[in-house]
Amino acid sequence: MKKITIIQPDDWHVHFRDEEMLKLVVPETDKIFGKCIVMPNLVPPITNNSMAIEYQKRIKKYVKKSLKTYLTIYLTENTDEDNLLTAFKEKNVFAVKLYPLGATTNSNFGIKNLESIMSVLSTMETNDIPLLIHGEDTDPKIDIFDREKYFIDRTLSKIVDRFPSLRITLEHITTFDAIDYIKLNKNIVGSITPHHLASNRNDMLVGGIKPHLYCLPILKRKTHQEELIKVAVSGNEKFFLGTDSAPHEIALKENHCGCAGVFNTPYTIQILAQIFENNNALNNFEKFVSIHGSKHYKLPINKNKINLIKKDIPIKFVNKLKINDTEIKIYKPSFDVFWDII
Ligand code: NCD
Ligand code: ZN
């Protein structure tokens, strides 16, 4: 049986939510990952130092192993720069998250007028605070499948021109436009989700609509998926794992207006091992899941290791997580996965 040992991985983009959901999902990340960056799009969003401090306390209640949780502040057009700087210097907040207004789940406090955040971005550049971006242009005239490309052309390029030293992560990238842009620009990196590597829009739409594959940015055509796989397995240090694991109750996904988000934490690493092996790139697996992110974020690489083995028969996926009345569906790709964590 094939076995590999790698440095414990990190998740550079995860949604923990609050209350019951927090209880359900934090332990799943804690079981597998060493470090993670937690998204701030709660209702109401985490927009200042004291909210971040309180949220961190609520998260910590459910961390039983060694998971380090790095919090983000949700950038609004009214973000208080002094408060942000204090939060960053006190290490309550690690990075700032930019959501364009209306781009995704709980983004109705996001940014519409780019000029209104120029001063905060300048402060962030001076103080080396990382900027994390949901890169989609929400202009209603733009086709949903082109939102990422338009965001790069119309918004990201302006930010990068104005703040060339700002460290930016273009999150959950989905297109070759994003890959090309990241390769060409120095201080910008990209995170990639397991579901954008493992699935494409045909998986979501052919033979009936699969609401559990609906996420934002939306799954793209196969040619984009192939480019994402190519760059993820290539060993290029500008690309690394951010699961964008985003739990929603099943009833809200299987709905006449189903919400966006895929919960993938429990099998992310197994799925990625399979993808890397299928592409003869297991030698670059550890870099993508455990090394590149820490380097970009200037954090220590984890000391712990994890072991994976390749089984003779495909692993069985548990379908759901459940606590009291809260049930969430676990992401499963359409191909077999033989790798398991032991
Ligand atoms: C995320 C969520 O549910 O919070 N949804 C998603 O489809 N990815 C938000 C996000 O990261 O866009
Ligand atoms: Zn997300």
CSV table of N, CA, C and O in Angstrom, one decimal, residues 197-271:
chain,number,residue,atom,x,y,z
A,197,LEU,N,-11.1,22.6,-8.3
A,197,LEU,CA,-10.2,21.7,-8.9
A,197,LEU,C,-10.9,20.4,-9.3
A,197,LEU,O,-10.6,19.8,-10.4
A,198,ALA,N,-11.9,19.9,-8.5
A,198,ALA,CA,-12.5,18.6,-8.8
A,198,ALA,C,-13.7,18.7,-9.6
A,198,ALA,O,-14.1,17.6,-10.2
A,199,SER,N,-14.4,19.8,-9.7
A,199,SER,CA,-15.7,19.9,-10.4
A,199,SER,C,-15.7,21.0,-11.4
A,199,SER,O,-14.9,22.0,-11.3
A,200,ASN,N,-16.6,20.9,-12.4
A,200,ASN,CA,-16.8,22.0,-13.3
A,200,ASN,C,-18.3,22.2,-13.5
A,200,ASN,O,-19.1,21.5,-12.9
A,201,ARG,N,-18.7,23.2,-14.3
A,201,ARG,CA,-20.1,23.5,-14.3
A,201,ARG,C,-21.0,22.4,-14.9
A,201,ARG,O,-22.2,22.4,-14.6
A,202,ASN,N,-20.4,21.5,-15.7
A,202,ASN,CA,-21.2,20.4,-16.2
A,202,ASN,C,-21.6,19.5,-15.0
A,202,ASN,O,-22.7,19.0,-14.9
A,203,ASP,N,-20.7,19.3,-14.0
A,203,ASP,CA,-21.1,18.5,-12.8
A,203,ASP,C,-22.3,19.1,-12.1
A,203,ASP,O,-23.1,18.4,-11.6
A,204,MET,N,-22.3,20.5,-12.2
A,204,MET,CA,-23.4,21.1,-11.4
A,204,MET,C,-24.7,21.1,-12.2
A,204,MET,O,-25.8,21.1,-11.6
A,205,LEU,N,-24.6,21.1,-13.6
A,205,LEU,CA,-25.8,21.4,-14.4
A,205,LEU,C,-26.3,20.3,-15.3
A,205,LEU,O,-27.5,20.3,-15.6
A,206,VAL,N,-25.5,19.4,-15.7
A,206,VAL,CA,-25.9,18.4,-16.6
A,206,VAL,C,-26.7,17.2,-15.9
A,206,VAL,O,-26.2,16.8,-14.9
A,207,GLY,N,-27.8,16.9,-16.4
A,207,GLY,CA,-28.6,15.8,-15.8
A,207,GLY,C,-29.4,16.2,-14.6
A,207,GLY,O,-29.9,15.4,-13.8
A,208,GLY,N,-29.6,17.5,-14.4
A,208,GLY,CA,-30.3,18.0,-13.3
A,208,GLY,C,-29.4,18.9,-12.5
A,208,GLY,O,-28.2,18.7,-12.4
A,209,ILE,N,-30.0,20.0,-11.9
A,209,ILE,CA,-29.2,21.0,-11.2
A,209,ILE,C,-28.9,20.5,-9.8
A,209,ILE,O,-29.7,19.9,-9.1
A,210,LYS,N,-27.6,20.6,-9.4
A,210,LYS,CA,-27.1,20.1,-8.1
A,210,LYS,C,-26.8,21.3,-7.2
A,210,LYS,O,-25.8,21.9,-7.3
A,211,PRO,N,-27.8,21.6,-6.4
A,211,PRO,CA,-27.6,22.8,-5.5
A,211,PRO,C,-26.4,22.8,-4.6
A,211,PRO,O,-25.9,23.8,-4.2
A,212,HIS,N,-26.0,21.5,-4.3
A,212,HIS,CA,-24.9,21.5,-3.3
A,212,HIS,C,-23.5,21.8,-4.0
A,212,HIS,O,-22.5,21.9,-3.4
A,213,LEU,N,-23.6,21.9,-5.4
A,213,LEU,CA,-22.3,22.4,-6.1
A,213,LEU,C,-22.4,23.9,-6.4
A,213,LEU,O,-21.5,24.4,-7.0
A,214,TYR,N,-23.5,24.5,-6.0
A,214,TYR,CA,-23.6,26.0,-6.3
A,214,TYR,C,-22.8,26.7,-5.3
A,214,TYR,O,-23.0,26.7,-4.0
A,215,CYS,N,-21.8,27.5,-5.8
A,215,CYS,CA,-21.0,28.3,-4.9
A,215,CYS,C,-20.6,29.5,-5.7
A,215,CYS,O,-20.8,29.6,-6.9
A,216,LEU,N,-20.0,30.5,-5.1
A,216,LEU,CA,-19.5,31.7,-5.7
A,216,LEU,C,-18.0,31.9,-5.4
A,216,LEU,O,-17.7,31.8,-4.2
A,217,PRO,N,-17.2,32.2,-6.3
A,217,PRO,CA,-17.4,32.2,-7.8
A,217,PRO,C,-18.0,30.9,-8.3
A,217,PRO,O,-17.5,29.8,-7.8
A,218,ILE,N,-18.9,31.0,-9.2
A,218,ILE,CA,-19.6,29.8,-9.7
A,218,ILE,C,-18.6,28.9,-10.4
A,218,ILE,O,-17.5,29.4,-11.0
A,219,LEU,N,-18.8,27.6,-10.4
A,219,LEU,CA,-18.0,26.6,-11.1
A,219,LEU,C,-17.9,27.0,-12.6
A,219,LEU,O,-18.9,27.4,-13.2
A,220,LYS,N,-16.8,26.9,-13.2
A,220,LYS,CA,-16.6,27.3,-14.6
A,220,LYS,C,-16.5,26.1,-15.5
A,220,LYS,O,-16.6,25.0,-15.1
A,221,ARG,N,-16.2,26.4,-16.8
A,221,ARG,CA,-16.1,25.4,-17.8
A,221,ARG,C,-14.8,24.5,-17.6
A,221,ARG,O,-13.9,25.0,-17.0
A,222,LYS,N,-14.9,23.3,-18.2
A,222,LYS,CA,-13.8,22.4,-18.0
A,222,LYS,C,-12.4,22.9,-18.4
A,222,LYS,O,-11.4,22.6,-17.7
A,223,THR,N,-12.3,23.8,-19.4
A,223,THR,CA,-11.0,24.3,-19.8
A,223,THR,C,-10.4,25.1,-18.7
A,223,THR,O,-9.2,25.1,-18.5
A,224,HIS,N,-11.2,25.9,-18.0
A,224,HIS,CA,-10.7,26.6,-16.8
A,224,HIS,C,-10.2,25.7,-15.7
A,224,HIS,O,-9.2,25.8,-15.1
A,225,GLN,N,-11.1,24.7,-15.4
A,225,GLN,CA,-10.7,23.7,-14.4
A,225,GLN,C,-9.4,23.1,-14.7
A,225,GLN,O,-8.6,22.9,-13.8
A,226,GLU,N,-9.2,22.7,-16.0
A,226,GLU,CA,-7.9,22.1,-16.3
A,226,GLU,C,-6.7,23.0,-16.1
A,226,GLU,O,-5.6,22.5,-15.6
A,227,GLU,N,-6.9,24.3,-16.3
A,227,GLU,CA,-5.8,25.2,-16.1
A,227,GLU,C,-5.5,25.4,-14.6
A,227,GLU,O,-4.4,25.5,-14.1
A,228,LEU,N,-6.6,25.3,-13.8
A,228,LEU,CA,-6.5,25.4,-12.4
A,228,LEU,C,-5.7,24.2,-11.8
A,228,LEU,O,-4.8,24.4,-11.0
A,229,ILE,N,-6.0,23.0,-12.3
A,229,ILE,CA,-5.3,21.8,-11.9
A,229,ILE,C,-3.8,22.0,-12.3
A,229,ILE,O,-2.9,21.7,-11.5
A,230,LYS,N,-3.6,22.4,-13.5
A,230,LYS,CA,-2.2,22.5,-14.0
A,230,LYS,C,-1.4,23.4,-13.1
A,230,LYS,O,-0.3,23.0,-12.7
A,231,VAL,N,-1.9,24.5,-12.7
A,231,VAL,CA,-1.1,25.5,-11.9
A,231,VAL,C,-1.0,25.0,-10.5
A,231,VAL,O,0.0,25.1,-9.8
A,232,ALA,N,-2.1,24.4,-10.0
A,232,ALA,CA,-2.0,23.9,-8.6
A,232,ALA,C,-1.0,22.8,-8.4
A,232,ALA,O,-0.2,22.8,-7.4
A,233,VAL,N,-0.9,21.9,-9.4
A,233,VAL,CA,0.1,20.8,-9.2
A,233,VAL,C,1.5,21.1,-9.7
A,233,VAL,O,2.4,20.3,-9.5
A,234,SER,N,1.6,22.4,-10.2
A,234,SER,CA,2.9,22.7,-10.9
A,234,SER,C,4.0,23.0,-9.9
A,234,SER,O,5.2,23.1,-10.2
A,235,GLY,N,3.6,23.3,-8.6
A,235,GLY,CA,4.7,23.7,-7.6
A,235,GLY,C,4.9,25.2,-7.6
A,235,GLY,O,5.8,25.6,-6.8
A,236,ASN,N,4.2,25.9,-8.4
A,236,ASN,CA,4.4,27.4,-8.4
A,236,ASN,C,3.9,27.9,-7.0
A,236,ASN,O,2.8,27.7,-6.6
A,237,GLU,N,4.8,28.7,-6.4
A,237,GLU,CA,4.6,29.0,-5.0
A,237,GLU,C,3.6,30.2,-4.8
A,237,GLU,O,3.2,30.5,-3.7
A,238,LYS,N,3.1,30.7,-5.9
A,238,LYS,CA,2.0,31.7,-5.8
A,238,LYS,C,0.6,31.2,-5.6
A,238,LYS,O,-0.3,31.9,-5.5
A,239,PHE,N,0.5,29.8,-5.6
A,239,PHE,CA,-0.8,29.2,-5.6
A,239,PHE,C,-0.9,28.2,-4.4
A,239,PHE,O,0.1,27.4,-4.2
A,240,PHE,N,-2.0,28.3,-3.6
A,240,PHE,CA,-2.1,27.4,-2.5
A,240,PHE,C,-3.5,27.2,-2.1
A,240,PHE,O,-4.4,27.8,-2.6
A,241,LEU,N,-3.7,26.2,-1.2
A,241,LEU,CA,-5.1,25.8,-0.8
A,241,LEU,C,-5.8,26.8,0.1
A,241,LEU,O,-5.3,27.3,1.1
A,242,GLY,N,-7.0,27.2,-0.3
A,242,GLY,CA,-8.0,27.8,0.6
A,242,GLY,C,-9.3,27.1,0.3
A,242,GLY,O,-9.8,27.2,-0.8
A,243,THR,N,-9.8,26.4,1.3
A,243,THR,CA,-10.9,25.5,0.9
A,243,THR,C,-12.2,26.2,0.5
A,243,THR,O,-13.0,25.7,-0.2
A,244,ASP,N,-12.4,27.5,1.1
A,244,ASP,CA,-13.7,28.2,1.0
A,244,ASP,C,-14.8,27.3,1.4
A,244,ASP,O,-15.9,27.3,0.9
A,245,SER,N,-14.5,26.4,2.4
A,245,SER,CA,-15.5,25.6,3.0
A,245,SER,C,-16.6,26.4,3.6
A,245,SER,O,-16.3,27.2,4.5
A,246,ALA,N,-17.8,26.3,3.1
A,246,ALA,CA,-18.8,27.3,3.5
A,246,ALA,C,-20.1,26.6,3.8
A,246,ALA,O,-21.0,26.4,2.9
A,247,PRO,N,-20.3,26.2,5.1
A,247,PRO,CA,-21.5,25.4,5.4
A,247,PRO,C,-22.8,26.2,5.4
A,247,PRO,O,-22.8,27.4,5.8
A,248,HIS,N,-23.8,25.6,4.9
A,248,HIS,CA,-25.2,26.1,4.9
A,248,HIS,C,-26.1,24.9,5.3
A,248,HIS,O,-25.8,23.8,4.9
A,249,GLU,N,-27.2,25.2,6.0
A,249,GLU,CA,-28.1,24.2,6.3
A,249,GLU,C,-28.7,23.6,5.0
A,249,GLU,O,-28.9,24.4,4.0
A,250,ILE,N,-28.9,22.3,5.0
A,250,ILE,CA,-29.4,21.6,3.7
A,250,ILE,C,-30.6,22.3,3.2
A,250,ILE,O,-30.7,22.5,2.0
A,251,ALA,N,-31.6,22.6,4.1
A,251,ALA,CA,-32.8,23.2,3.6
A,251,ALA,C,-32.6,24.6,2.9
A,251,ALA,O,-33.4,24.9,2.0
A,252,LEU,N,-31.5,25.3,3.2
A,252,LEU,CA,-31.3,26.5,2.5
A,252,LEU,C,-30.6,26.4,1.2
A,252,LEU,O,-30.6,27.2,0.3
A,253,LYS,N,-30.0,25.2,1.0
A,253,LYS,CA,-29.3,24.9,-0.3
A,253,LYS,C,-30.4,24.2,-1.3
A,253,LYS,O,-30.4,24.5,-2.4
A,254,GLU,N,-31.2,23.3,-0.7
A,254,GLU,CA,-32.2,22.7,-1.5
A,254,GLU,C,-33.4,23.5,-1.4
A,254,GLU,O,-34.4,23.2,-0.7
A,255,ASN,N,-33.4,24.6,-2.2
A,255,ASN,CA,-34.4,25.6,-2.0
A,255,ASN,C,-34.7,26.3,-3.3
A,255,ASN,O,-33.9,26.3,-4.2
A,256,HIS,N,-35.9,27.0,-3.4
A,256,HIS,CA,-36.2,27.6,-4.7
A,256,HIS,C,-35.2,28.7,-5.0
A,256,HIS,O,-35.1,29.1,-6.2
A,257,CYS,N,-34.5,29.2,-4.0
A,257,CYS,CA,-33.5,30.2,-4.2
A,257,CYS,C,-32.3,29.8,-3.3
A,257,CYS,O,-32.0,30.4,-2.3
A,258,GLY,N,-31.7,28.7,-3.7
A,258,GLY,CA,-30.6,28.1,-2.9
A,258,GLY,C,-29.4,29.0,-2.8
A,258,GLY,O,-29.0,29.6,-3.7
A,259,CYS,N,-28.8,28.9,-1.6
A,259,CYS,CA,-27.7,29.8,-1.3
A,259,CYS,C,-26.3,29.2,-1.7
A,259,CYS,O,-26.2,28.0,-2.0
A,260,ALA,N,-25.3,30.1,-1.9
A,260,ALA,CA,-24.0,29.7,-2.4
A,260,ALA,C,-23.1,29.2,-1.3
A,260,ALA,O,-22.9,29.9,-0.3
A,261,GLY,N,-22.4,28.1,-1.6
A,261,GLY,CA,-21.4,27.7,-0.6
A,261,GLY,C,-21.3,26.2,-0.6
A,261,GLY,O,-22.4,25.5,-0.6
A,262,VAL,N,-20.1,25.7,-0.6
A,262,VAL,CA,-19.9,24.2,-0.6
A,262,VAL,C,-19.1,23.9,0.7
A,262,VAL,O,-18.1,24.5,1.0
A,263,PHE,N,-19.6,22.9,1.5
A,263,PHE,CA,-18.8,22.5,2.7
A,263,PHE,C,-18.0,21.3,2.4
A,263,PHE,O,-18.5,20.2,2.1
A,264,ASN,N,-16.7,21.5,2.4
A,264,ASN,CA,-15.8,20.4,1.9
A,264,ASN,C,-14.7,20.0,2.9
A,264,ASN,O,-13.9,19.1,2.6
A,265,THR,N,-14.7,20.6,4.1
A,265,THR,CA,-13.5,20.3,5.0
A,265,THR,C,-13.2,18.9,5.2
A,265,THR,O,-12.0,18.5,5.1
A,266,PRO,N,-14.1,18.0,5.5
A,266,PRO,CA,-13.7,16.6,5.9
A,266,PRO,C,-12.9,15.8,4.9
A,266,PRO,O,-12.0,15.0,5.3
A,267,TYR,N,-13.1,16.1,3.6
A,267,TYR,CA,-12.4,15.3,2.6
A,267,TYR,C,-11.4,16.1,1.7
A,267,TYR,O,-10.9,15.5,0.7
A,268,THR,N,-11.2,17.3,2.0
A,268,THR,CA,-10.4,18.2,1.1
A,268,THR,C,-9.0,17.5,0.9
A,268,THR,O,-8.6,17.5,-0.3
A,269,ILE,N,-8.4,17.1,1.9
A,269,ILE,CA,-7.0,16.6,1.7
A,269,ILE,C,-6.9,15.3,0.9
A,269,ILE,O,-6.1,15.1,0.1
A,270,GLN,N,-7.9,14.4,1.2
A,270,GLN,CA,-8.0,13.2,0.5
A,270,GLN,C,-8.2,13.4,-1.0
A,270,GLN,O,-7.6,12.8,-1.9
A,271,ILE,N,-9.2,14.3,-1.3
A,271,ILE,CA,-9.5,14.6,-2.7
A,271,ILE,C,-8.3,15.2,-3.4
A,271,ILE,O,-8.0,14.9,-4.5
